[in-house]
């Protein structure tokens, strides 16, 4: 019999928000006072573990679906936080905070955004474990529906992809500290950002398992709507990776750095042209796809593309008048990232 503890509201939205704010502010105070940013990502990842464990415990008599969904997000959060902690301890500092570490409000702004990230992405598990859903426990089918199984399989795929690709990238950078070599091994042979793709799959798989309580059961309309609305969690993470802190900070800036510093730009340009930005695809197929397909199906939006003529200060400073019979901007170096170099170039 379900007898989940009611705390502030029946969806655990308030208690999880308060715990998240307190947890993040605690680590922020340490980071700002000591100018110590090695715990920043650790605080984010472990916050997921804390919220899942808290809401699962408050539900008192969790069913198998709750245990699986909660265990999945805890496993993901713990692995992510430990890996990022290990990485920053090895590298010595987090370059993201070089301009904000000593400025109270800009530095706090990052932590506030991290609060929003943790709380929002946790929503599917938070609502699944809440009294609003647990009161209908007798009407919810046992764990093992087709949606549940699909969610477990997708989680396994995403977890392996994110974990292995993180390890592959870290090992590659350790062996090639100069930044000129191109990481096209393992999962990076099929995708430029397989870790991001794996992370997105993980969150949608947890949502699939959580929403099974509504999709395959008979629960009240408000709880039903709340579970389906929790898809805002995985969508928020996807938007974050694709348009805020993931691809926008790595794609065009990374290509610009290689171009301006002469870090194996020609080979890297070929890698961009044959390797999908996010969704894994054999390069032999991807390089032959029309640009329209790359821009739509494979999500290689123009905002990620680096055009030396437009985005490089070095290119603008070195522009010369074209030779007779040669159109301006036709030099090989002026090709945009993502456009395949031909043998004649």
Coordinates of C-alpha atoms in Angstrom, one line a residue:
X1 CA 0.0 0.0 0.0
X2 CA 1.4 3.4 -1.0
X3 CA 1.9 5.8 1.9
X4 CA 4.3 8.4 0.6
X5 CA 5.2 11.2 2.9
X6 CA 3.7 14.6 2.0
X7 CA 6.2 17.4 2.2
X8 CA 5.1 20.9 1.3
X9 CA 3.3 19.8 -1.9
X10 CA 2.2 16.5 -3.3
X11 CA 4.7 16.5 -6.2
X12 CA 7.8 17.2 -4.1
X13 CA 8.5 20.2 -6.2
X14 CA 9.1 22.6 -3.3
X15 CA 11.2 20.3 -1.2
X16 CA 13.5 19.3 -4.1
X17 CA 13.9 23.0 -5.0
X18 CA 14.8 24.0 -1.5
X19 CA 17.3 21.2 -1.1
X20 CA 18.8 22.0 -4.4
X21 CA 19.2 25.7 -3.6
X22 CA 20.7 25.0 -0.2
X23 CA 23.1 22.3 -1.6
X24 CA 24.3 24.5 -4.3
X25 CA 24.7 27.6 -2.1
X26 CA 26.7 25.6 0.3
X27 CA 29.2 24.6 -2.4
X28 CA 29.1 28.1 -3.9
X29 CA 30.2 29.6 -0.5
X30 CA 33.2 27.3 -0.4
X31 CA 34.1 27.9 -4.0
X32 CA 33.9 31.7 -3.8
X33 CA 35.5 32.1 -0.4
X34 CA 38.4 29.8 -1.2
X35 CA 38.6 30.6 -4.9
X36 CA 38.3 26.8 -5.3
X37 CA 36.3 25.6 -8.3
X38 CA 37.2 21.9 -8.3
X39 CA 33.9 21.0 -6.6
X40 CA 31.7 22.8 -9.0
X41 CA 30.7 19.9 -11.3
X42 CA 30.9 17.5 -8.4
X43 CA 28.2 19.5 -6.6
X44 CA 26.0 19.4 -9.7
X45 CA 26.2 15.7 -10.3
X46 CA 25.8 14.6 -6.7
X47 CA 22.8 16.9 -6.4
X48 CA 21.0 14.5 -8.7
X49 CA 21.9 11.6 -6.4
X50 CA 20.6 13.5 -3.4
X51 CA 17.2 14.4 -4.9
X52 CA 16.6 10.9 -6.2
X53 CA 17.5 9.3 -2.9
X54 CA 15.4 11.8 -1.0
X55 CA 12.2 11.4 -3.0
X56 CA 12.6 7.6 -3.2
X57 CA 13.0 7.4 0.6
X58 CA 10.0 9.7 1.1
X59 CA 7.8 7.4 -1.0
X60 CA 8.4 4.7 1.7
X61 CA 7.2 1.7 -0.3
X62 CA 8.7 2.2 -3.8
X63 CA 7.9 -0.1 -6.6
X64 CA 10.4 -1.6 -9.0
X65 CA 9.8 1.2 -11.6
X66 CA 10.7 3.9 -9.0
X67 CA 13.8 2.0 -7.9
X68 CA 15.0 1.5 -11.5
X69 CA 14.4 5.1 -12.5
X70 CA 15.9 6.5 -9.3
X71 CA 18.9 4.2 -9.6
X72 CA 19.5 5.2 -13.2
X73 CA 19.6 8.9 -12.5
X74 CA 21.8 8.3 -9.4
X75 CA 24.2 6.2 -11.4
X76 CA 24.4 8.8 -14.1
X77 CA 24.9 11.7 -11.7
X78 CA 27.5 9.9 -9.6
X79 CA 29.5 8.7 -12.6
X80 CA 29.4 12.2 -14.1
X81 CA 30.4 14.0 -10.9
X82 CA 33.3 11.6 -10.1
X83 CA 34.6 11.8 -13.7
X84 CA 34.5 15.6 -13.8
X85 CA 36.1 15.8 -10.3
X86 CA 38.9 13.4 -11.4
X87 CA 39.4 15.5 -14.6
X88 CA 39.6 18.8 -12.9
X89 CA 42.0 17.4 -10.3
X90 CA 44.2 16.2 -13.1
X91 CA 44.1 19.4 -15.1
X92 CA 44.5 21.7 -12.1
X93 CA 41.7 24.2 -12.7
X94 CA 38.4 24.9 -14.5
X95 CA 39.1 27.4 -17.3
X96 CA 35.4 28.3 -17.5
X97 CA 35.7 30.5 -14.4
X98 CA 38.9 32.4 -15.2
X99 CA 36.9 35.6 -15.7
X100 CA 34.3 35.1 -13.0
X101 CA 36.0 33.3 -10.1
X102 CA 36.6 36.6 -8.3
X103 CA 33.4 38.3 -9.2
X104 CA 30.5 37.5 -6.8
X105 CA 27.4 37.9 -8.9
X106 CA 28.8 36.5 -12.3
X107 CA 30.1 33.5 -10.3
X108 CA 26.8 33.1 -8.4
X109 CA 25.0 33.2 -11.8
X110 CA 26.6 30.0 -12.8
X111 CA 25.5 28.3 -9.6
X112 CA 21.9 29.6 -10.0
X113 CA 21.8 28.1 -13.5
X114 CA 23.2 24.8 -12.1
X115 CA 20.3 24.8 -9.6
X116 CA 17.8 25.2 -12.4
X117 CA 19.6 22.4 -14.4
X118 CA 19.5 19.9 -11.6
X119 CA 16.0 20.6 -10.4
X120 CA 14.5 20.6 -14.0
X121 CA 16.3 17.5 -15.3
X122 CA 15.3 15.6 -12.1
X123 CA 11.6 16.2 -12.7
X124 CA 10.6 12.8 -14.2
X125 CA 12.0 10.9 -11.2
X126 CA 10.8 13.5 -8.7
X127 CA 7.2 13.3 -9.9
X128 CA 7.3 9.5 -10.3
X129 CA 8.2 9.2 -6.6
X130 CA 5.7 11.8 -5.4
X131 CA 2.5 11.2 -3.4
X132 CA 0.5 12.5 -6.3
X133 CA 1.5 9.4 -8.3
X134 CA 2.0 6.9 -5.5
X135 CA -1.7 7.3 -4.4
X136 CA -2.6 5.4 -7.6
X137 CA -0.1 2.6 -7.0
X138 CA -2.8 -0.1 -7.3
X139 CA -3.7 1.1 -10.8
X140 CA -0.1 1.2 -12.1
X141 CA 1.1 -1.9 -13.9
X142 CA 4.2 -3.7 -12.6
X143 CA 7.6 -2.8 -14.0
X144 CA 8.3 -4.6 -17.2
X145 CA 6.1 -3.1 -19.9
X146 CA 7.4 -2.6 -23.4
X147 CA 8.1 1.1 -22.6
X148 CA 10.0 0.1 -19.5
X149 CA 12.2 -2.4 -21.4
X150 CA 12.9 0.1 -24.2
X151 CA 13.9 2.6 -21.5
X152 CA 16.3 0.2 -19.9
X153 CA 17.9 -0.7 -23.2
X154 CA 18.3 3.0 -24.2
X155 CA 19.7 3.8 -20.8
X156 CA 22.3 1.1 -21.3
X157 CA 23.3 2.3 -24.7
X158 CA 23.5 6.0 -23.6
X159 CA 25.4 5.1 -20.4
X160 CA 28.0 3.1 -22.2
X161 CA 28.4 5.7 -24.9
X162 CA 28.8 8.6 -22.5
X163 CA 31.1 6.7 -20.1
X164 CA 33.4 5.2 -22.8
X165 CA 33.6 8.4 -24.9
X166 CA 34.5 10.5 -21.9
X167 CA 37.3 8.0 -21.1
X168 CA 38.4 7.9 -24.7
X169 CA 38.6 11.7 -25.0
X170 CA 40.4 12.1 -21.7
X171 CA 43.0 9.5 -22.6
X172 CA 43.4 11.0 -26.1
X173 CA 44.0 14.5 -24.7
X174 CA 46.5 13.1 -22.2
X175 CA 48.5 11.5 -25.0
X176 CA 48.3 14.6 -27.2
X177 CA 48.6 17.7 -25.1
X178 CA 49.6 20.0 -28.0
X179 CA 46.0 20.1 -29.3
X180 CA 46.9 19.4 -32.9
X181 CA 45.9 15.8 -33.1
X182 CA 42.3 14.9 -34.0
X183 CA 40.3 12.6 -31.8
X184 CA 38.6 10.3 -34.3
X185 CA 38.9 7.0 -32.4
X186 CA 36.2 4.8 -30.8
X187 CA 32.8 6.5 -30.7
X188 CA 34.4 9.8 -32.0
X189 CA 34.8 8.0 -35.3
X190 CA 31.1 8.1 -35.7
X191 CA 30.2 11.3 -33.9
X192 CA 32.1 14.5 -32.9
X193 CA 30.2 14.6 -29.6
X194 CA 29.1 11.0 -28.7
X195 CA 29.2 11.9 -24.9
X196 CA 26.5 14.5 -25.5
X197 CA 24.4 12.1 -27.5
X198 CA 24.7 9.5 -24.8
X199 CA 23.7 12.0 -22.2
X200 CA 20.6 12.9 -24.1
X201 CA 19.6 9.3 -24.6
X202 CA 20.0 8.7 -20.9
X203 CA 17.6 11.4 -19.9
X204 CA 14.9 10.4 -22.4
X205 CA 15.2 6.8 -21.3
X206 CA 14.6 7.7 -17.7
X207 CA 11.6 9.8 -18.8
X208 CA 10.3 6.8 -20.7
X209 CA 10.4 4.6 -17.6
X210 CA 8.9 7.3 -15.4
X211 CA 6.0 8.1 -17.8
X212 CA 5.1 4.4 -18.0
X213 CA 3.1 4.9 -14.8
X214 CA 0.8 7.2 -16.7
X215 CA 1.0 5.7 -20.2
X216 CA 0.3 2.1 -19.1
X217 CA -1.7 2.8 -15.9
X218 CA -4.9 4.5 -14.8
X219 CA -4.0 7.5 -12.7
X220 CA -5.7 10.8 -12.0
X221 CA -5.7 13.5 -14.6
X222 CA -3.4 15.9 -12.7
X223 CA -0.8 13.2 -11.9
X224 CA -1.1 12.0 -15.5
X225 CA -0.5 15.5 -16.9
X226 CA 2.4 16.1 -14.5
X227 CA 4.2 12.9 -15.5
X228 CA 3.9 13.8 -19.2
X229 CA 4.9 17.4 -18.5
X230 CA 8.1 16.2 -16.9
X231 CA 9.5 15.7 -20.4
X232 CA 10.6 19.3 -19.9
X233 CA 13.5 17.7 -18.0
X234 CA 15.2 15.9 -20.9
X235 CA 14.2 18.6 -23.3
X236 CA 15.9 21.2 -21.1
X237 CA 19.1 19.2 -21.0
X238 CA 19.0 18.7 -24.8
X239 CA 18.5 22.5 -25.4
X240 CA 21.3 23.2 -23.0
X241 CA 23.7 20.9 -24.8
X242 CA 22.7 22.0 -28.3
X243 CA 22.2 25.7 -27.9
X244 CA 23.9 27.0 -24.6
X245 CA 26.8 25.2 -23.0
X246 CA 27.6 22.2 -25.2
X247 CA 28.0 22.4 -28.9
X248 CA 28.1 26.3 -29.2
X249 CA 31.1 26.4 -26.9
X250 CA 33.0 23.7 -28.7
X251 CA 32.2 23.6 -32.4
X252 CA 32.8 27.1 -33.9
X253 CA 35.3 28.2 -31.1
X254 CA 37.2 24.9 -31.5
X255 CA 37.5 25.3 -35.3
X256 CA 38.4 28.9 -35.0
X257 CA 41.2 28.1 -32.6
X258 CA 42.6 25.4 -34.9
X259 CA 42.4 27.7 -37.9
X260 CA 44.1 30.7 -36.3
X261 CA 46.8 28.7 -34.5
X262 CA 47.4 26.3 -37.5
X263 CA 46.6 23.2 -35.5
X264 CA 46.3 20.7 -38.3
X265 CA 43.4 22.7 -39.8
X266 CA 43.2 20.9 -43.1
X267 CA 42.9 17.5 -41.5
X268 CA 40.4 18.8 -39.0
X269 CA 38.3 20.3 -41.8
X270 CA 38.1 16.9 -43.4
X271 CA 37.1 15.4 -40.1
X272 CA 34.3 17.9 -39.8
X273 CA 33.1 17.1 -43.3
X274 CA 32.9 13.4 -42.8
X275 CA 31.8 13.1 -39.1
X276 CA 28.3 13.8 -37.8
X277 CA 28.2 16.5 -35.1
X278 CA 25.9 14.5 -32.7
X279 CA 24.0 11.6 -34.0
X280 CA 26.4 8.7 -34.8
X281 CA 26.7 7.8 -38.4
X282 CA 29.4 5.9 -40.4
X283 CA 31.6 8.6 -42.0
X284 CA 31.6 6.8 -45.3
X285 CA 27.8 7.6 -45.5
X286 CA 27.8 10.9 -43.7
X287 CA 30.4 12.6 -46.0
X288 CA 28.2 11.8 -49.1
X289 CA 25.0 13.2 -47.6
X290 CA 23.6 16.5 -49.0
X291 CA 24.1 19.6 -46.9
X292 CA 20.3 19.8 -46.4
X293 CA 20.2 16.4 -44.8
X294 CA 23.1 17.3 -42.5
X295 CA 21.4 20.5 -41.5
X296 CA 18.0 18.9 -40.7
X297 CA 18.3 15.2 -39.9
X298 CA 21.7 15.3 -38.3
X299 CA 21.3 18.7 -36.7
X300 CA 24.4 20.4 -38.0
X301 CA 22.9 23.8 -37.8
X302 CA 24.6 26.9 -39.4
X303 CA 25.3 28.3 -36.0
X304 CA 28.0 25.6 -35.5
X305 CA 29.7 26.1 -38.8
X306 CA 33.0 28.0 -38.8
X307 CA 33.6 30.2 -41.8
X308 CA 37.2 31.7 -41.8
X309 CA 36.1 34.6 -43.9
X310 CA 33.4 35.6 -41.4
X311 CA 34.6 34.4 -38.1
X312 CA 38.3 34.6 -38.0
X313 CA 40.2 37.8 -37.2
X314 CA 43.3 36.3 -38.7
X315 CA 41.5 35.7 -42.0
X316 CA 40.1 39.3 -42.1
X317 CA 43.5 40.7 -41.4
X318 CA 45.2 38.7 -44.1
X319 CA 42.6 39.2 -46.9
X320 CA 44.2 40.2 -50.2
X321 CA 42.8 41.2 -53.5
X322 CA 42.0 38.1 -55.7
X323 CA 44.2 37.3 -58.6
X324 CA 42.8 37.9 -62.1
X325 CA 40.3 35.3 -62.9
X326 CA 40.0 34.0 -59.4
X327 CA 36.9 34.9 -57.4
X328 CA 37.3 36.4 -54.0
X329 CA 37.1 33.9 -51.1
X330 CA 37.9 30.9 -53.3
X331 CA 41.1 29.9 -51.5
X332 CA 41.1 26.5 -49.8
X333 CA 41.6 28.1 -46.4
X334 CA 38.4 30.1 -46.8
X335 CA 36.1 27.0 -47.0
X336 CA 33.8 26.7 -44.1
X337 CA 34.1 24.0 -41.4
X338 CA 31.9 21.1 -42.3
X339 CA 32.6 21.4 -46.0
X340 CA 34.7 18.5 -47.3
X341 CA 38.0 19.3 -49.0
X342 CA 38.5 17.8 -52.4
X343 CA 41.7 16.3 -53.6
X344 CA 42.1 19.2 -56.0
X345 CA 42.0 21.7 -53.2

